[in-house]
Each structure stands twice: as C-alpha cells, then as structure tokens.
Coordinates of C-alpha atoms in Angstrom, one line a residue:
M5 CA 0.0 0.0 0.0
R6 CA 3.0 2.3 0.6
L7 CA 3.8 1.9 -3.1
I8 CA 0.3 2.8 -4.4
A9 CA 0.9 5.4 -7.1
S10 CA -0.5 6.4 -10.4
L11 CA -0.3 3.7 -13.0
L12 CA 0.9 6.2 -15.5
A13 CA 3.4 8.1 -13.4
A14 CA 6.4 6.7 -15.3
L15 CA 5.4 7.8 -18.7
T16 CA 7.7 9.9 -20.9
V17 CA 6.0 10.3 -24.3
F18 CA 4.4 13.4 -25.5
I19 CA 1.5 13.4 -27.9
A20 CA 0.6 15.9 -30.6
V21 CA -2.6 17.6 -29.4
P22 CA -3.9 20.2 -31.8
A23 CA -4.5 23.5 -30.1
S24 CA -6.9 25.4 -32.2
A25 CA -9.9 27.3 -30.8
Q26 CA -11.9 26.1 -33.8
D27 CA -11.2 22.4 -32.9
W28 CA -12.0 22.3 -29.2
H29 CA -15.4 22.4 -27.4
R30 CA -16.3 21.9 -23.8
A31 CA -19.6 20.3 -22.8
E32 CA -21.0 20.0 -19.3
T33 CA -23.8 17.8 -18.1
L34 CA -25.0 16.8 -14.6
H35 CA -22.3 14.2 -14.2
F36 CA -19.7 14.9 -16.9
I37 CA -17.4 17.5 -18.3
V38 CA -16.2 16.8 -21.9
Y39 CA -13.3 18.4 -23.7
A40 CA -13.6 17.3 -27.3
E41 CA -11.5 18.0 -30.4
D42 CA -14.7 18.0 -32.5
D43 CA -17.7 20.1 -33.6
A44 CA -20.3 21.3 -31.2
N45 CA -23.1 18.9 -32.2
S46 CA -20.9 15.8 -32.0
T47 CA -19.6 16.9 -28.6
K48 CA -23.1 17.4 -27.4
E49 CA -24.3 14.0 -28.5
F50 CA -21.3 12.3 -27.0
A51 CA -22.0 14.0 -23.6
Q52 CA -25.7 13.0 -23.8
D53 CA -24.7 9.4 -24.4
L54 CA -22.6 9.5 -21.2
E55 CA -25.4 11.0 -19.3
R56 CA -27.8 8.4 -20.6
L57 CA -25.3 5.7 -19.3
D58 CA -25.5 7.2 -15.8
E59 CA -29.3 7.0 -16.1
V60 CA -29.2 3.4 -17.2
L61 CA -27.0 2.5 -14.3
R62 CA -29.3 4.2 -11.8
I63 CA -32.3 2.3 -13.2
L64 CA -30.7 -1.2 -13.3
T65 CA -28.8 -1.0 -10.0
G66 CA -31.8 0.5 -8.1
V67 CA -29.7 3.6 -7.1
G68 CA -32.5 5.8 -8.4
P69 CA -32.5 9.4 -9.7
D70 CA -29.8 11.8 -8.7
D71 CA -30.8 13.3 -5.3
G72 CA -28.0 15.9 -5.3
S73 CA -26.0 14.3 -2.6
L74 CA -22.9 13.9 -4.7
P75 CA -20.5 16.9 -4.8
E76 CA -19.8 18.9 -7.9
S77 CA -16.3 17.4 -7.8
A78 CA -17.7 13.9 -8.5
K79 CA -18.1 14.9 -12.2
V80 CA -15.8 13.0 -14.5
T81 CA -13.7 15.0 -17.0
V82 CA -13.4 13.3 -20.3
F83 CA -10.8 14.2 -22.9
R84 CA -11.9 13.1 -26.4
F85 CA -9.4 13.7 -29.2
G86 CA -7.3 12.0 -31.9
E87 CA -7.2 8.4 -32.8
T88 CA -6.8 5.1 -31.0
R89 CA -3.0 5.2 -31.5
D90 CA -2.9 8.5 -29.6
M91 CA -4.4 6.8 -26.6
A92 CA -1.6 4.1 -26.7
T93 CA 1.0 6.9 -26.9
L94 CA -0.6 8.8 -24.1
A95 CA -0.5 5.7 -21.9
G96 CA 3.1 5.0 -22.8
A97 CA 2.3 1.8 -24.7
R98 CA 2.6 2.6 -28.4
G99 CA 1.5 -0.3 -30.6
S100 CA -0.6 -1.9 -27.8
G101 CA -4.0 -1.1 -29.2
I102 CA -5.2 0.7 -26.0
G103 CA -8.5 2.3 -26.8
G104 CA -8.7 4.7 -23.9
F105 CA -8.3 4.7 -20.1
F106 CA -9.7 6.1 -16.9
I107 CA -8.1 7.5 -13.7
G108 CA -10.3 7.9 -10.6
R109 CA -8.9 10.3 -8.0
A110 CA -10.2 12.8 -5.4
D111 CA -8.9 16.0 -7.1
G112 CA -10.9 15.0 -10.2
A113 CA -11.6 11.7 -12.1
V114 CA -10.4 11.8 -15.7
A115 CA -10.9 9.7 -18.8
F116 CA -9.2 9.7 -22.2
V117 CA -10.8 8.4 -25.3
P118 CA -10.2 8.8 -29.1
R119 CA -12.6 10.6 -31.3
Q120 CA -12.1 7.9 -34.0
L121 CA -10.4 4.7 -34.7
N122 CA -7.0 4.8 -36.5
K123 CA -7.2 6.1 -40.0
R124 CA -5.8 4.1 -42.9
R125 CA -2.1 4.9 -43.5
G126 CA -1.2 4.3 -47.2
R127 CA -2.9 2.2 -49.9
S128 CA -1.3 -1.1 -48.9
R129 CA -2.2 -1.0 -45.2
Q130 CA -5.4 -2.3 -43.8
R131 CA -7.5 -0.1 -41.5
D132 CA -6.2 -0.6 -38.0
V133 CA -9.3 -1.5 -35.9
D134 CA -7.1 -2.0 -32.9
S135 CA -5.2 -5.0 -31.8
A136 CA -7.0 -4.7 -28.5
M137 CA -9.5 -7.4 -29.6
M138 CA -11.6 -4.8 -31.4
L139 CA -12.4 -2.9 -28.2
D140 CA -14.6 0.0 -28.9
P141 CA -13.3 3.3 -27.5
Q142 CA -16.7 4.4 -26.2
G143 CA -17.3 0.9 -24.8
I144 CA -14.0 1.2 -22.8
L145 CA -15.2 4.5 -21.3
F146 CA -18.6 3.0 -20.5
H147 CA -16.9 0.0 -18.9
E148 CA -14.6 2.2 -16.7
Y149 CA -17.4 4.6 -15.7
V150 CA -19.4 1.6 -14.4
H151 CA -16.5 0.9 -12.0
Y152 CA -16.5 4.6 -10.9
F153 CA -20.3 4.6 -10.5
M154 CA -20.2 1.4 -8.3
F155 CA -17.5 2.9 -6.1
Q156 CA -19.7 6.0 -5.6
H157 CA -22.9 4.2 -4.9
S158 CA -22.1 0.6 -3.8
D159 CA -18.6 0.5 -2.3
A160 CA -18.0 -3.2 -1.7
P161 CA -15.1 -5.5 -2.4
Y162 CA -16.8 -7.3 -5.3
P163 CA -14.8 -10.2 -6.7
L164 CA -12.9 -9.3 -9.9
W165 CA -15.0 -11.6 -12.1
Y166 CA -18.2 -9.7 -11.1
S167 CA -16.6 -6.3 -11.1
E168 CA -15.3 -6.7 -14.6
G169 CA -18.3 -8.7 -15.9
F170 CA -20.8 -6.2 -14.6
A171 CA -18.8 -3.4 -16.3
E172 CA -18.8 -5.4 -19.5
L173 CA -22.6 -5.7 -19.3
F174 CA -22.9 -2.0 -19.8
S175 CA -20.0 -1.5 -22.3
N176 CA -22.2 -1.9 -25.3
V177 CA -25.5 -0.5 -24.2
E178 CA -27.4 0.8 -27.2
F179 CA -29.4 4.1 -26.9
F180 CA -32.5 4.8 -29.0
D181 CA -34.9 7.7 -28.9
D182 CA -37.2 6.4 -26.2
Y183 CA -35.4 3.4 -24.7
F184 CA -32.1 1.6 -24.3
V185 CA -31.1 -2.1 -24.9
I186 CA -28.7 -3.9 -22.7
G187 CA -27.4 -7.5 -22.8
D188 CA -25.8 -8.0 -26.2
V189 CA -22.6 -10.0 -26.3
P190 CA -19.5 -7.7 -26.2
T191 CA -17.8 -8.2 -29.5
A192 CA -14.3 -8.2 -28.0
R193 CA -15.3 -11.1 -25.7
S194 CA -16.9 -13.4 -28.3
Y195 CA -13.8 -15.6 -28.9
S196 CA -13.2 -16.1 -25.2
L197 CA -16.9 -17.0 -24.6
S198 CA -16.7 -19.7 -27.3
A199 CA -13.2 -21.0 -26.8
I200 CA -12.6 -21.2 -23.1
P201 CA -14.4 -23.9 -21.2
I202 CA -16.6 -22.8 -18.2
D203 CA -14.7 -23.5 -15.0
L204 CA -16.6 -22.0 -12.1
E205 CA -13.9 -22.8 -9.5
K206 CA -11.2 -21.0 -11.6
T207 CA -13.6 -18.1 -12.1
F208 CA -14.8 -17.7 -8.6
D209 CA -11.4 -18.5 -6.9
P210 CA -8.7 -17.9 -9.6
P211 CA -5.2 -19.3 -9.1
A212 CA -2.5 -17.1 -7.6
R213 CA -0.6 -17.3 -10.8
P214 CA -2.8 -16.3 -13.8
D215 CA -2.9 -18.8 -16.7
R216 CA -3.5 -18.0 -20.4
N217 CA -7.3 -18.1 -19.8
T218 CA -7.5 -16.0 -16.7
T219 CA -8.3 -12.8 -18.6
G220 CA -10.9 -14.5 -20.7
R221 CA -12.6 -16.0 -17.7
T222 CA -12.5 -12.7 -15.8
Y223 CA -14.0 -10.6 -18.6
A224 CA -15.9 -12.9 -20.9
H225 CA -17.2 -15.4 -18.3
G226 CA -17.6 -12.6 -15.9
W227 CA -19.9 -11.0 -18.4
L228 CA -21.8 -14.3 -18.8
L229 CA -22.3 -14.6 -15.0
A230 CA -23.1 -10.9 -14.5
S231 CA -25.7 -11.1 -17.3
H232 CA -27.2 -14.3 -15.9
L233 CA -27.4 -13.0 -12.4
N234 CA -28.9 -9.6 -13.3
L235 CA -31.0 -10.3 -16.4
N236 CA -32.5 -13.7 -15.3
P237 CA -35.3 -13.0 -12.9
E238 CA -34.8 -16.3 -11.1
R239 CA -31.2 -15.4 -10.2
R240 CA -31.7 -11.7 -9.2
G241 CA -30.6 -11.0 -5.7
Q242 CA -28.3 -13.9 -5.4
M243 CA -25.2 -11.7 -5.8
G244 CA -26.2 -9.9 -2.5
K245 CA -26.3 -13.3 -0.8
Y246 CA -22.8 -14.1 -2.2
M247 CA -21.4 -10.8 -0.8
Q248 CA -23.0 -11.5 2.6
A249 CA -21.4 -14.9 2.8
I250 CA -18.0 -13.5 2.0
S251 CA -18.4 -10.8 4.7
E252 CA -19.2 -13.6 7.2
G253 CA -15.8 -15.2 6.4
K254 CA -16.9 -17.9 4.0
S255 CA -14.5 -19.0 1.3
R256 CA -15.2 -17.9 -2.2
M257 CA -16.5 -21.4 -3.2
E258 CA -18.5 -21.8 0.0
A259 CA -20.1 -18.4 -0.6
A260 CA -20.9 -19.4 -4.2
E261 CA -22.7 -22.6 -3.1
I262 CA -24.6 -20.7 -0.4
A263 CA -25.7 -17.9 -2.9
F264 CA -26.1 -19.8 -6.2
G265 CA -27.1 -23.3 -5.0
D266 CA -25.9 -26.3 -6.9
L267 CA -23.0 -25.1 -9.0
D268 CA -23.4 -27.9 -11.5
V269 CA -26.9 -26.5 -12.2
L270 CA -25.4 -23.0 -12.5
R271 CA -22.7 -24.3 -14.9
K272 CA -25.3 -26.0 -17.1
E273 CA -27.4 -22.8 -17.2
L274 CA -24.4 -20.9 -18.3
E275 CA -23.5 -23.4 -21.0
E276 CA -27.0 -23.1 -22.4
F277 CA -26.8 -19.3 -22.1
R278 CA -23.6 -19.0 -24.0
Q279 CA -24.6 -21.4 -26.8
G280 CA -28.0 -19.7 -27.3
A281 CA -29.1 -16.2 -28.1
A282 CA -28.1 -13.2 -26.0
R283 CA -30.5 -12.3 -23.3
T284 CA -31.2 -8.6 -24.0
L285 CA -33.4 -6.2 -22.1
K286 CA -35.2 -3.3 -23.5
V287 CA -36.0 -0.6 -21.0
P288 CA -37.6 2.9 -21.4
Y289 CA -35.8 5.9 -20.1
A290 CA -36.8 7.2 -16.8
T291 CA -36.8 10.7 -18.3
Q292 CA -37.8 11.0 -21.9
A293 CA -36.4 14.5 -22.4
E294 CA -32.9 14.7 -23.8
P295 CA -30.3 15.2 -21.0
P296 CA -29.4 18.9 -20.9
V297 CA -25.9 19.9 -22.1
E298 CA -24.1 23.2 -22.1
V299 CA -21.6 23.4 -24.9
H300 CA -19.2 26.2 -25.9
K301 CA -16.2 26.6 -28.1
L302 CA -12.9 27.1 -26.2
N303 CA -11.3 30.5 -26.6
E304 CA -7.7 30.8 -27.9
A305 CA -6.1 30.6 -24.5
Q306 CA -8.2 27.7 -23.4
A307 CA -7.4 25.7 -26.5
A308 CA -3.7 26.6 -26.4
R309 CA -3.4 24.9 -23.0
M310 CA -5.1 21.7 -24.0
E311 CA -1.9 19.7 -24.6
V312 CA -0.5 20.6 -21.2
M313 CA -3.8 20.0 -19.5
I314 CA -4.1 16.5 -21.0
I315 CA -0.5 15.5 -20.1
T316 CA -0.7 16.8 -16.5
N317 CA -4.0 15.1 -15.9
R318 CA -2.6 11.9 -17.2
G319 CA 0.5 12.1 -14.9
V320 CA 4.1 12.8 -15.5
D321 CA 7.5 11.5 -14.4
E322 CA 10.5 13.7 -13.5
D323 CA 11.8 14.2 -17.1
E324 CA 8.4 14.8 -18.6
A325 CA 7.5 17.3 -15.8
A326 CA 10.5 19.4 -16.9
S327 CA 9.5 19.1 -20.5
V328 CA 5.9 20.3 -19.7
V329 CA 7.3 23.3 -17.9
R330 CA 9.2 24.3 -21.0
K331 CA 6.0 24.1 -23.0
V332 CA 3.8 26.0 -20.6
R333 CA 6.0 29.0 -19.7
P334 CA 5.6 30.6 -23.1
L335 CA 1.8 30.1 -22.8
V336 CA 1.9 32.2 -19.6
E337 CA 3.8 34.9 -21.4
R338 CA 1.3 34.9 -24.2
Y339 CA -1.8 34.6 -22.1
P340 CA -0.8 36.2 -18.7
N341 CA -4.4 36.8 -17.5
S342 CA -6.0 33.5 -18.6
P343 CA -7.2 31.6 -15.4
E344 CA -7.0 28.3 -17.3
V345 CA -3.4 28.8 -18.5
L346 CA -2.4 29.9 -15.1
L347 CA -3.9 26.8 -13.6
A348 CA -2.2 24.5 -16.1
A349 CA 1.1 26.3 -15.5
T350 CA 0.7 26.0 -11.7
E351 CA 0.2 22.3 -11.9
A352 CA 3.1 21.8 -14.3
E353 CA 5.5 23.7 -11.9
I354 CA 4.3 21.7 -8.9
D355 CA 4.9 18.5 -10.9
A356 CA 8.5 19.7 -11.6
R357 CA 8.9 20.6 -7.9
N358 CA 9.4 24.3 -8.7
Y359 CA 7.5 25.4 -5.7
A360 CA 8.4 29.1 -5.7
E361 CA 7.3 29.5 -9.3
A362 CA 4.2 27.4 -8.6
E363 CA 3.3 29.5 -5.6
A364 CA 3.5 32.8 -7.6
L365 CA 1.3 31.3 -10.3
A366 CA -1.2 30.0 -7.9
E367 CA -1.5 33.5 -6.3
R368 CA -2.1 34.9 -9.8
A369 CA -4.7 32.2 -10.6
I370 CA -6.5 33.0 -7.4
A371 CA -6.4 36.7 -8.2
A372 CA -7.8 36.0 -11.7
D373 CA -10.6 33.7 -10.4
P374 CA -11.1 34.1 -6.6
E375 CA -13.8 31.4 -6.7
S376 CA -11.5 28.7 -8.2
T377 CA -11.3 25.7 -5.9
E378 CA -8.7 24.2 -8.1
A379 CA -6.3 27.2 -7.6
A380 CA -6.9 27.1 -3.9
M381 CA -6.1 23.3 -3.7
F382 CA -2.9 23.9 -5.7
Y383 CA -2.0 26.6 -3.2
G384 CA -2.5 24.2 -0.3
D385 CA -0.5 21.4 -2.1
I386 CA 2.5 23.7 -2.5
A387 CA 2.7 24.4 1.2
L388 CA 2.2 20.8 2.1
R389 CA 5.0 19.6 -0.2
Q390 CA 7.3 22.3 1.1
S391 CA 6.6 21.1 4.6
F392 CA 8.7 18.0 4.1
E393 CA 11.8 20.2 4.2
D394 CA 10.3 23.0 6.3
P395 CA 7.7 21.7 8.8
S396 CA 6.7 25.3 9.7
K397 CA 4.8 25.2 6.3
L398 CA 2.3 22.7 7.7
S399 CA 0.2 25.4 9.5
E400 CA 0.2 27.4 6.2
A401 CA -0.9 24.3 4.3
R402 CA -3.7 23.8 6.8
R403 CA -4.9 27.4 6.4
R404 CA -4.9 27.1 2.6
Y405 CA -6.8 23.8 2.6
A406 CA -9.4 25.4 5.0
A407 CA -9.8 28.3 2.5
A408 CA -10.3 25.8 -0.3
N409 CA -12.9 24.0 1.7
Q410 CA -14.8 27.3 2.2
K411 CA -15.1 27.6 -1.6
E412 CA -16.4 24.1 -2.0
F413 CA -17.3 22.5 1.3
D414 CA -18.0 19.0 -0.1
H415 CA -14.9 18.6 -2.3
P416 CA -13.0 15.7 -0.9
Y417 CA -9.5 16.9 -1.7
P418 CA -9.2 19.9 0.7
L419 CA -10.6 17.7 3.5
Y420 CA -7.9 15.1 2.8
G421 CA -5.1 17.7 2.6
Y422 CA -6.3 19.3 5.8
Y423 CA -6.0 15.9 7.5
L424 CA -2.5 15.3 6.2
S425 CA -1.4 18.7 7.5
Y426 CA -2.0 17.3 11.0
L427 CA -0.8 13.8 10.3
F428 CA 2.7 15.0 9.4
D429 CA 2.8 17.6 12.2
E430 CA 4.4 16.2 15.3
S431 CA 3.8 19.4 17.2
E432 CA 0.0 19.2 16.9
E433 CA -2.6 16.8 18.1
M434 CA -5.0 15.5 15.5
P435 CA -8.3 17.4 16.1
E436 CA -11.7 15.7 15.7
V437 CA -12.6 18.1 12.9
A438 CA -9.7 16.7 10.8
K439 CA -10.8 13.1 11.5
T440 CA -14.4 13.8 10.5
G441 CA -13.1 15.6 7.5
L442 CA -11.2 12.6 6.3
E443 CA -14.3 10.4 6.8
S444 CA -16.3 12.9 4.7
A445 CA -13.6 12.9 2.0
F446 CA -13.9 9.1 1.8
R447 CA -17.6 9.3 1.6
Y448 CA -17.3 11.7 -1.3
A449 CA -14.5 9.9 -3.1
P450 CA -14.4 6.2 -2.1
F451 CA -12.6 5.5 -5.5
D452 CA -9.5 7.4 -4.4
Y453 CA -6.9 4.9 -3.0
P454 CA -4.8 7.4 -1.1
I455 CA -7.8 8.6 0.8
R456 CA -8.9 5.0 1.5
Q457 CA -5.3 4.3 2.7
A458 CA -5.3 7.3 5.0
L459 CA -8.6 6.3 6.5
V460 CA -7.4 2.7 7.1
H461 CA -4.4 4.2 8.9
M462 CA -6.6 6.5 11.0
L463 CA -8.9 3.7 12.1
L464 CA -6.0 1.6 13.2
L465 CA -4.6 4.6 15.2
E466 CA -7.9 4.7 16.9
D467 CA -7.7 0.9 17.6
R468 CA -10.7 0.1 15.3
P469 CA -9.2 -2.8 13.3
A470 CA -12.6 -4.3 12.4
E471 CA -13.6 -1.1 10.6
A472 CA -10.2 -0.7 9.1
K473 CA -10.5 -4.2 7.6
I474 CA -13.9 -3.3 6.0
V475 CA -12.5 0.0 4.5
G476 CA -9.3 -1.8 3.4
A477 CA -10.9 -4.9 2.1
R478 CA -9.8 -4.0 -1.5
F479 CA -6.2 -4.0 -0.3
I480 CA -6.2 -7.4 1.5
D481 CA -8.5 -9.5 -0.6
G482 CA -6.7 -11.8 -3.0
K483 CA -3.8 -14.2 -3.4
G484 CA -1.0 -11.7 -4.0
G485 CA 2.0 -11.6 -1.8
Q486 CA 1.3 -8.1 -0.5
Q487 CA -2.3 -9.0 0.3
C488 CA -1.1 -12.1 2.1
M489 CA 1.3 -10.0 4.2
L490 CA -1.3 -7.4 5.1
R491 CA -3.7 -10.1 6.3
K492 CA -1.1 -11.4 8.6
M493 CA -0.2 -8.0 9.8
F494 CA -3.9 -7.4 10.7
T495 CA -3.8 -10.6 12.7
E496 CA -0.7 -9.3 14.5
F497 CA -2.3 -6.0 15.1
E498 CA -5.3 -7.6 16.8
E499 CA -2.9 -9.6 19.0
G500 CA -1.2 -6.5 20.2
K501 CA 1.7 -6.1 17.7
R502 CA 0.6 -2.8 16.2
D503 CA 3.6 -1.1 14.6
P504 CA 4.2 -3.3 11.5
L505 CA 0.8 -2.7 10.1
L506 CA 0.7 1.0 11.1
N507 CA 4.1 1.6 9.4
E508 CA 2.9 -0.3 6.3
V509 CA -0.2 1.7 5.7
R510 CA 1.0 5.1 6.9
P511 CA 0.6 7.6 4.0
D512 CA 3.8 8.9 2.4
H513 CA 4.5 12.6 2.6
P514 CA 3.8 14.0 -0.9
G515 CA 6.8 16.3 -0.6
E516 CA 9.3 13.4 -0.2
Y517 CA 11.3 12.9 -3.4
K518 CA 12.8 9.5 -4.1
N519 CA 15.2 8.9 -7.0
E520 CA 15.3 5.7 -8.9
D521 CA 17.8 4.0 -6.6
Q522 CA 15.7 4.8 -3.6
R523 CA 12.5 3.5 -5.3
K524 CA 14.3 0.3 -6.2
A525 CA 15.5 -0.1 -2.7
E526 CA 12.0 0.5 -1.4
R527 CA 10.6 -2.2 -3.8
E528 CA 13.3 -4.6 -2.6
A529 CA 12.5 -3.9 1.0
L530 CA 8.9 -4.6 0.4
D531 CA 9.7 -7.9 -1.3
K532 CA 11.8 -8.8 1.8
R533 CA 9.0 -8.0 4.1
I534 CA 6.6 -10.1 2.1
E535 CA 9.0 -13.1 2.2
D536 CA 9.6 -12.6 5.9
Y537 CA 5.9 -13.1 6.5
G538 CA 6.0 -16.4 4.6
C539 CA 4.2 -15.0 1.5
K540 CA 5.2 -15.3 -2.1
V541 CA 6.5 -12.2 -3.9
D542 CA 4.3 -11.6 -7.0

C-alpha cells in the first residue's frame, strides 16, 4: 500500500494535441465535463450518451434518480481527441492497441478516449481497428465509468469476475430515442466465450498465478455470469447473498454454493446461455427528455493549454515534468491573464517541484478567479509539499486547505489535505474536525486509493481494526503476496503487535522525493517483508 501510485506516473512520451480554438469544445452535463476536439453537435451527442449511461446504471442498480447528494467534484472529466494510437502513446504503450483509459482520484476523475479509430495509413495498409481485440473506445469509457459509479454508490469488495463482468454488461449498451437495450454479447469477448471452457472454480477462486485463460474467464465469463445473475429474474438478488457470505468469512467457493445453490446446475445454465441467443433487455428511459448539455467553443487561450492540461491530468515523471514546464511557460507569457493557462502552469510547476514558481502562479490564478477551488487546492498542495523540508509550512498548508474548503465544502481533496497537514505535524494533536473531514472525504471519493489508505491508517490509530478491515478490504482480498502479508499484519495488530501494520499503511509525505535508486531499494525492502511473512512475492 505504501507503493500505491498512479499507474501512469512513469510515462515519458508526448502526444501531438492540436491547439486550435476552432477544434475544441467543452460540454458539461449533470455528471460529466467533456473536452472534445470535435464540432459542437458531436460533442453534445457524446456528452448526452454519457449522461444516458448514468441514467441506465441508476435504473438497473436501483440507485434511483440523482438526489443531489454527490458533490460537484464527482463529475468525470473526459478528454476526447485524436485516434486510437494517440491513446496508446498517451498511456506510454505505443502499438498496444489501447482504446482509452480512466483514472479515478479525489482531485478529479479523468478519462481519455479517441474521437475515432485509427485512419488508414497508405494504400497497402489495412485499416487498423485495434489489436485490442476490437475494443470500442466508447465501450471502454462506458466500462470504466461503471467501476467509478459502483465505487460511488455501492462501495464493496466485489470479486474481480463480477466487477469486470458487470462493467462489460454496460460496455455496449445501445441508446434509442425512447429506450435503451442492454445485454448483447460484447464483440471483443466473443472468442473467449466460445473457446474457453466454463470452469466456475477458476472463475470464482482464480489461481494465484494467472494462466492464459484468466483474462478471458474474468471478462468474458464474468460478463456471462453478470448477465445471468442480473437479467435472469430467477437469479436476481443472489449476488447480494454471495457478498453477505463473503463478509461472514466464508471462502469464495462456499459463498458461491450458499448464494447460487448447486454449482453444476449453474454451470449447465451458463452453458445453455452461451450457446444460445443473447438475453437482451429493452428498458424505457426514466426521463424522456434529452439530457441537458451546455456546450461552448474554447477560446484561444483555453485551446492553447489543452496539450499541457491533458498531459498533467494523465500524470508525468521527472523528465516529462521538466518538458511540460518548457512548454507551458511561453503560454503564460502569451496569455498572462487566462485563469485556465495559469492553472495549467501551476500544476506543471508543482509536478516539476518548482515550488516558488508554482506559488507565484497559484496566487495569480486566485487573483484571476477568486472562486477557483482548483487554484486554492494547488496553493495548499504547494505548502504541504514544502513542509517535508520545512515543517513550519504545515500550518500554512492547513490554512490554505481550509480556505479551499470554504469555496467548495463538499470537495474531498481539501478535506484530505487538511487531515494530512496534521498527520505530518508532530507538534500538533489531531483534532476531531480533521478526522471527521477525512471520513467525509472518503464518503465523497471512495474510489480514491490514497484517501482510503489514510482512513485505514486513522482507524488503526484509533484501535478500530474491524472497521479498518472493512474499509481496506480491497487491499487485503486476493492471493497476491502483499495482500497475504497485510492479512497477517492485521492478525498481529489484533494480537497487540501494532507497529508493522501502522508503518505499512501510513501515508507517504507528498513532498518526499525518491530517486530511482531509492525507489528500487523500497521495492526490494517490500519484497523482503513479504518473504519474511511467509508470503510469495508476485
């Protein structure tokens, strides 16, 4: 858990993002913000499809209409531009066929999808429809949004087969004027459905070392099970029984037998299902009116900062951070009064650890837009990072996060930062307001791993290991070496040996810089701890 970090933090490749005010539009709906390199009408329709997906999920999961309880910060920002190959480049995996990706975090969940599949390159080359098993870019976004939605509304340690299978169920939902259709077989999973034999034990309780069929069973057979359990009236409600049995300590196979009954019967039903026609469901919309969308064209400054905005939202490493700074400083000279450019530049300077420059830019951004929560959060981040070398900055970070909270009281990130400003301050006792703030941050952003980790640590400090286990279930469930070690550490904690677990889950200071040698040494030390606990290193 101490090594939790952005999957994309080690990337070093720039993409070519056009920066023309004629090309970029911004659309905003109730649950999404879309930046698209496209015309206004296409941008609007894309945003409406996303909003319809949210409505579909609310209908079929029983969550119900939006009651306004989620904060404004829960909106997902989607960047839609370029071709499929641009997504692979952006993810640092050129040639992989990546069709888009999603990053959920407390300071703003983001997604990246192409506007179109790769164009033909030359007369002799076939149109590249992706080597990613024909994965549809919009389907990828739909799939990932389902994960985000479930975190927000039903935070539970679902098994991987159900989590991925349920997301696949919504990946190819079809929207019509008055209704939607769900349940068609995902094209990318057709081969796995037909070629991989159904093995419920390997699906429900996969081996520690994945085999060549693990992915197919997880996604394709996961879809088959999720479809069967949700679209077959006789099976509805059984997944809840399964999760209840797991929470009571039953093994995965015991829980399956309790919830689903005779597993041979279930297997035969699944065989019949996969060899027959897809079980589709046609459902009318809860609201017939088209989802409202506000669309406008980006001005020159807003469009000019799109490349930097995309790269910083994706995440950068040390070398790339310096490259982004070289790109953004001329933009600040050209558009010195643009709040958007100033924000992009502030984030770039923070990433490059140029804190004096970042602080001056943050102050300019706040002056340009005094209501900007983002500028206020950056201002707090700068002081918190500086506090690693200068602990006196902790009180200033605390003040700045409190100011950000005043601008948007239900944004999780200032609450999280405020808590950290006390956690790292040895001269101050943690006040109750900081603890309740962290709990609120988790309630607003259960998808954010650092917040979840901080809450697990806080609960352990308060000697509440049972609650810490529930919150940290996603960290300890599974057959991996680190999960094995953490489970044993929890047992030690309950027996009175507290320090190993507390040290393992304590959040790292965001201002601490580790070079590659230090990171390598940390990974080796983690492997040694895993081995010392009698667990296998992954």
